[in-house]
Amino acid sequence: MGFDTRQLLSDAKAEVPSVESPQAYFHKVANLKGVYCVALNRPKAKNAISTTMLQFLMHENSLTVLIFYSSTPGSFCAGADLIERRSMSDEQVRDFLTRLRLVFSRIENLAFATICAIDGPALGGGLELALTCDFRICARDVTKISFPEVRLGIIPGAGGTQRAPRLIGVTKTKELIFTGRSLTALDALELGLVDYVSDASQTAFERALKLAEEMAHSAPLALRAAKLAISRSCELPLESALDHERRCYEPLLQSKDRIEALDAFREKRKPMFIGK
């Protein structure tokens, strides 16, 4: 299972940017099997999320781990492009939010592991993008992580009011959104908004690659089954959740990767997983 570009384009109805300067692009990580990246590539707008960028957030590939990061050093995503937003009608804003919700929901529900590498300000929609990922890693020197929307006369409109409480609790989310307070990387770590802060000598992207490398050695089908099982752990009663876990486990019994793992253990070698 991978990205479905054609379905995204059909649903999102996004414009096609110039080939010379894509606002987000995919690339494989060399020497890490199954690890790919989405590079946000709008340096002039500090990677503000525009309608054009949305179509690039899906792609068909056999993925184990997907990392979101900025191609510009010291940047991440400053949220909605306010210059673009000022020229949009109310109906266009509504359409933009609908499509943004669609894309973010699809990122959140991807079958494989996702990591967000935050090497610069994560504001508004940029922070909401980070919340859709399984893991958030922040560079130690980042000082601007916030939901500033109430200071602009609006509220977070791409899941921030709903995903943040599930991560850090209702009261902490209210304080963060009501005040529009800006957090440092260490503040966000203490709050539970991010999972790791990189060492001073490395970027968040480099720390994300290290985590991805650890996952890349796991069986792809097992990783996906584990994510699917965990994803419903808090929304189901325990007995129903255990039944769901069993349903996720069952297809792995007949997988070639499971047999390979058993053979490799017996032969005292590393398994060679093929995702089947």
Coordinates of N, CA and C in Angstrom, one line a residue, residues 42-125:
R42 N 9.5 25.6 -0.1 CA 9.1 27.0 -0.4 C 9.8 28.0 0.4
P43 N 11.1 28.1 0.2 CA 11.9 29.0 1.1 C 11.5 30.4 1.2
K44 N 11.0 31.0 0.2 CA 10.6 32.4 0.2 C 9.4 32.6 1.1
A45 N 8.6 31.6 1.2 CA 7.4 31.7 2.1 C 7.6 30.9 3.3
K46 N 8.8 30.6 3.7 CA 9.1 29.8 4.8 C 8.3 28.5 4.9
N47 N 8.1 27.9 3.7 CA 7.3 26.7 3.6 C 5.9 26.8 4.0
A48 N 5.3 28.0 3.8 CA 3.9 28.2 4.1 C 3.1 27.2 3.2
I49 N 2.1 26.7 3.7 CA 1.3 25.7 3.0 C 0.4 26.4 2.0
S50 N 0.6 26.1 0.7 CA -0.3 26.7 -0.3 C -1.1 25.6 -1.0
T51 N -2.1 26.0 -1.8 CA -2.9 25.1 -2.5 C -2.1 24.2 -3.4
T52 N -1.0 24.8 -4.0 CA -0.2 24.1 -5.0 C 0.6 23.0 -4.3
M53 N 1.0 23.2 -3.1 CA 1.8 22.2 -2.4 C 1.1 20.9 -2.1
L54 N -0.2 21.0 -1.9 CA -1.0 19.9 -1.4 C -0.9 18.6 -2.3
Q55 N -0.9 18.8 -3.6 CA -0.9 17.6 -4.5 C 0.4 16.8 -4.4
F56 N 1.5 17.4 -3.9 CA 2.7 16.6 -3.8 C 2.9 15.8 -2.5
L57 N 1.9 15.8 -1.7 CA 2.0 15.0 -0.4 C 1.5 13.6 -0.5
M58 N 1.3 13.1 -1.7 CA 1.0 11.7 -2.0 C 1.8 11.2 -3.1
H59 N 2.2 9.9 -3.1 CA 3.0 9.3 -4.2 C 3.0 7.8 -4.0
E60 N 3.0 7.1 -5.1 CA 2.9 5.6 -5.0 C 4.4 5.1 -4.9
N61 N 4.6 4.5 -3.8 CA 5.9 3.9 -3.5 C 5.8 2.8 -2.5
S62 N 6.7 1.8 -2.5 CA 6.7 0.8 -1.4 C 7.5 1.4 -0.3
L63 N 6.8 1.9 0.7 CA 7.4 2.7 1.8 C 7.4 1.9 3.1
T64 N 8.4 2.1 3.9 CA 8.4 1.7 5.3 C 8.4 2.8 6.2
V65 N 9.1 3.9 5.9 CA 9.1 5.1 6.7 C 9.1 6.3 5.8
L66 N 8.3 7.3 6.1 CA 8.3 8.6 5.4 C 8.6 9.7 6.3
I67 N 9.6 10.6 5.9 CA 10.0 11.7 6.7 C 9.6 13.0 6.0
F68 N 8.9 13.9 6.8 CA 8.6 15.2 6.3 C 9.7 16.2 6.9
Y69 N 10.3 17.0 6.0 CA 11.2 18.0 6.4 C 11.3 19.1 5.4
S70 N 12.0 20.2 5.8 CA 12.2 21.3 4.9 C 13.5 21.2 4.1
S71 N 13.5 21.5 2.9 CA 14.8 21.4 2.1 C 15.7 22.6 2.4
T72 N 15.1 23.6 3.1 CA 15.9 24.8 3.4 C 16.4 24.7 4.8
P73 N 17.7 24.7 5.1 CA 18.3 24.6 6.4 C 17.6 25.7 7.4
G74 N 17.3 25.3 8.6 CA 16.8 26.2 9.6 C 15.3 26.5 9.4
S75 N 14.6 25.8 8.5 CA 13.2 26.0 8.3 C 12.4 24.8 8.5
F76 N 11.1 25.0 8.6 CA 10.1 23.9 8.6 C 8.9 24.4 7.8
C77 N 7.9 24.8 8.6 CA 6.6 25.2 7.9 C 5.9 26.2 8.7
A78 N 5.7 27.4 8.2 CA 5.1 28.5 8.9 C 3.6 28.6 8.8
G79 N 3.0 27.5 8.3 CA 1.6 27.5 8.2 C 1.0 28.0 7.0
A80 N -0.2 28.5 7.1 CA -0.9 29.0 5.9 C -0.2 30.2 5.3
D81 N -0.2 30.4 4.0 CA 0.5 31.5 3.4 C -0.5 32.7 3.5
L82 N -0.2 33.6 4.4 CA -1.1 34.8 4.7 C -1.2 35.7 3.5
I83 N -0.2 35.8 2.7 CA -0.2 36.7 1.5 C -1.2 36.1 0.5
E84 N -1.1 34.7 0.3 CA -2.1 34.1 -0.5 C -3.5 34.2 0.1
R85 N -3.6 34.0 1.4 CA -4.9 34.0 2.1 C -5.6 35.3 1.9
R86 N -4.9 36.4 1.9 CA -5.5 37.7 1.8 C -6.2 37.9 0.5
S87 N -5.8 37.2 -0.5 CA -6.4 37.4 -1.8 C -7.5 36.4 -2.1
M88 N -7.7 35.5 -1.1 CA -8.7 34.4 -1.3 C -10.1 34.9 -0.8
S89 N -11.1 34.4 -1.5 CA -12.5 34.7 -1.1 C -12.8 33.7 0.0
D90 N -13.9 34.0 0.7 CA -14.4 33.1 1.8 C -14.6 31.7 1.3
E91 N -15.1 31.6 0.1 CA -15.4 30.3 -0.4 C -14.1 29.5 -0.7
Q92 N -13.1 30.3 -1.2 CA -11.8 29.7 -1.5 C -11.1 29.2 -0.2
V93 N -11.2 30.0 0.9 CA -10.7 29.6 2.1 C -11.3 28.3 2.6
R94 N -12.7 28.2 2.5 CA -13.4 27.0 2.9 C -12.9 25.8 2.1
D95 N -12.7 26.0 0.8 CA -12.3 24.9 0.0 C -10.9 24.5 0.3
F96 N -10.0 25.5 0.6 CA -8.6 25.2 1.0 C -8.6 24.4 2.3
L97 N -9.4 24.7 3.3 CA -9.5 24.0 4.6 C -10.0 22.6 4.4
T98 N -11.0 22.4 3.5 CA -11.5 21.1 3.2 C -10.4 20.2 2.6
R99 N -9.7 20.7 1.7 CA -8.7 19.9 1.0 C -7.5 19.7 2.0
L100 N -7.2 20.7 2.8 CA -6.1 20.5 3.8 C -6.5 19.4 4.8
R101 N -7.7 19.4 5.2 CA -8.2 18.3 6.1 C -8.1 17.0 5.5
L102 N -8.4 16.9 4.2 CA -8.3 15.6 3.5 C -6.9 15.1 3.4
V103 N -5.9 16.0 3.1 CA -4.5 15.6 3.0 C -4.0 15.2 4.3
F104 N -4.3 16.0 5.4 CA -3.7 15.7 6.7 C -4.3 14.4 7.2
S105 N -5.6 14.2 7.0 CA -6.2 12.9 7.4 C -5.5 11.7 6.7
R106 N -5.2 11.9 5.4 CA -4.6 10.8 4.7 C -3.1 10.6 5.2
I107 N -2.4 11.6 5.6 CA -1.1 11.5 6.1 C -1.2 10.7 7.5
E108 N -2.2 11.1 8.3 CA -2.3 10.5 9.6 C -2.7 9.0 9.5
N109 N -3.4 8.7 8.4 CA -3.8 7.3 8.3 C -2.9 6.4 7.3
L110 N -1.8 7.0 7.0 CA -0.9 6.2 6.1 C -0.5 4.9 6.9
A111 N -0.3 3.8 6.1 CA -0.1 2.5 6.7 C 1.3 2.4 7.3
F112 N 2.2 3.2 6.8 CA 3.6 3.0 7.3 C 4.0 4.1 8.3
A113 N 5.1 4.1 8.9 CA 5.6 5.0 9.9 C 5.9 6.4 9.3
T114 N 5.5 7.4 10.0 CA 5.8 8.8 9.5 C 6.5 9.6 10.6
I115 N 7.5 10.4 10.2 CA 8.3 11.2 11.1 C 8.3 12.6 10.6
C116 N 8.2 13.6 11.5 CA 8.3 15.0 11.1 C 9.5 15.5 11.7
A117 N 10.4 16.1 10.9 CA 11.7 16.7 11.3 C 11.5 18.2 11.3
I118 N 11.5 18.8 12.5 CA 11.3 20.2 12.6 C 12.6 21.0 12.8
D119 N 13.1 21.6 11.8 CA 14.4 22.3 11.9 C 14.2 23.8 11.9
G120 N 13.0 24.3 12.1 CA 12.7 25.7 12.1 C 11.4 25.9 12.6
P121 N 10.8 27.1 12.5 CA 9.5 27.5 13.1 C 8.4 26.5 12.6
A122 N 7.6 26.1 13.5 CA 6.4 25.2 13.1 C 5.2 26.0 13.7
L123 N 4.5 26.7 12.8 CA 3.5 27.6 13.2 C 2.2 27.2 12.6
G124 N 1.1 27.3 13.3 CA -0.2 27.0 12.8 C -0.3 25.7 12.0
G125 N -0.6 25.8 10.7 CA -0.8 24.6 9.9 C 0.5 23.8 9.8

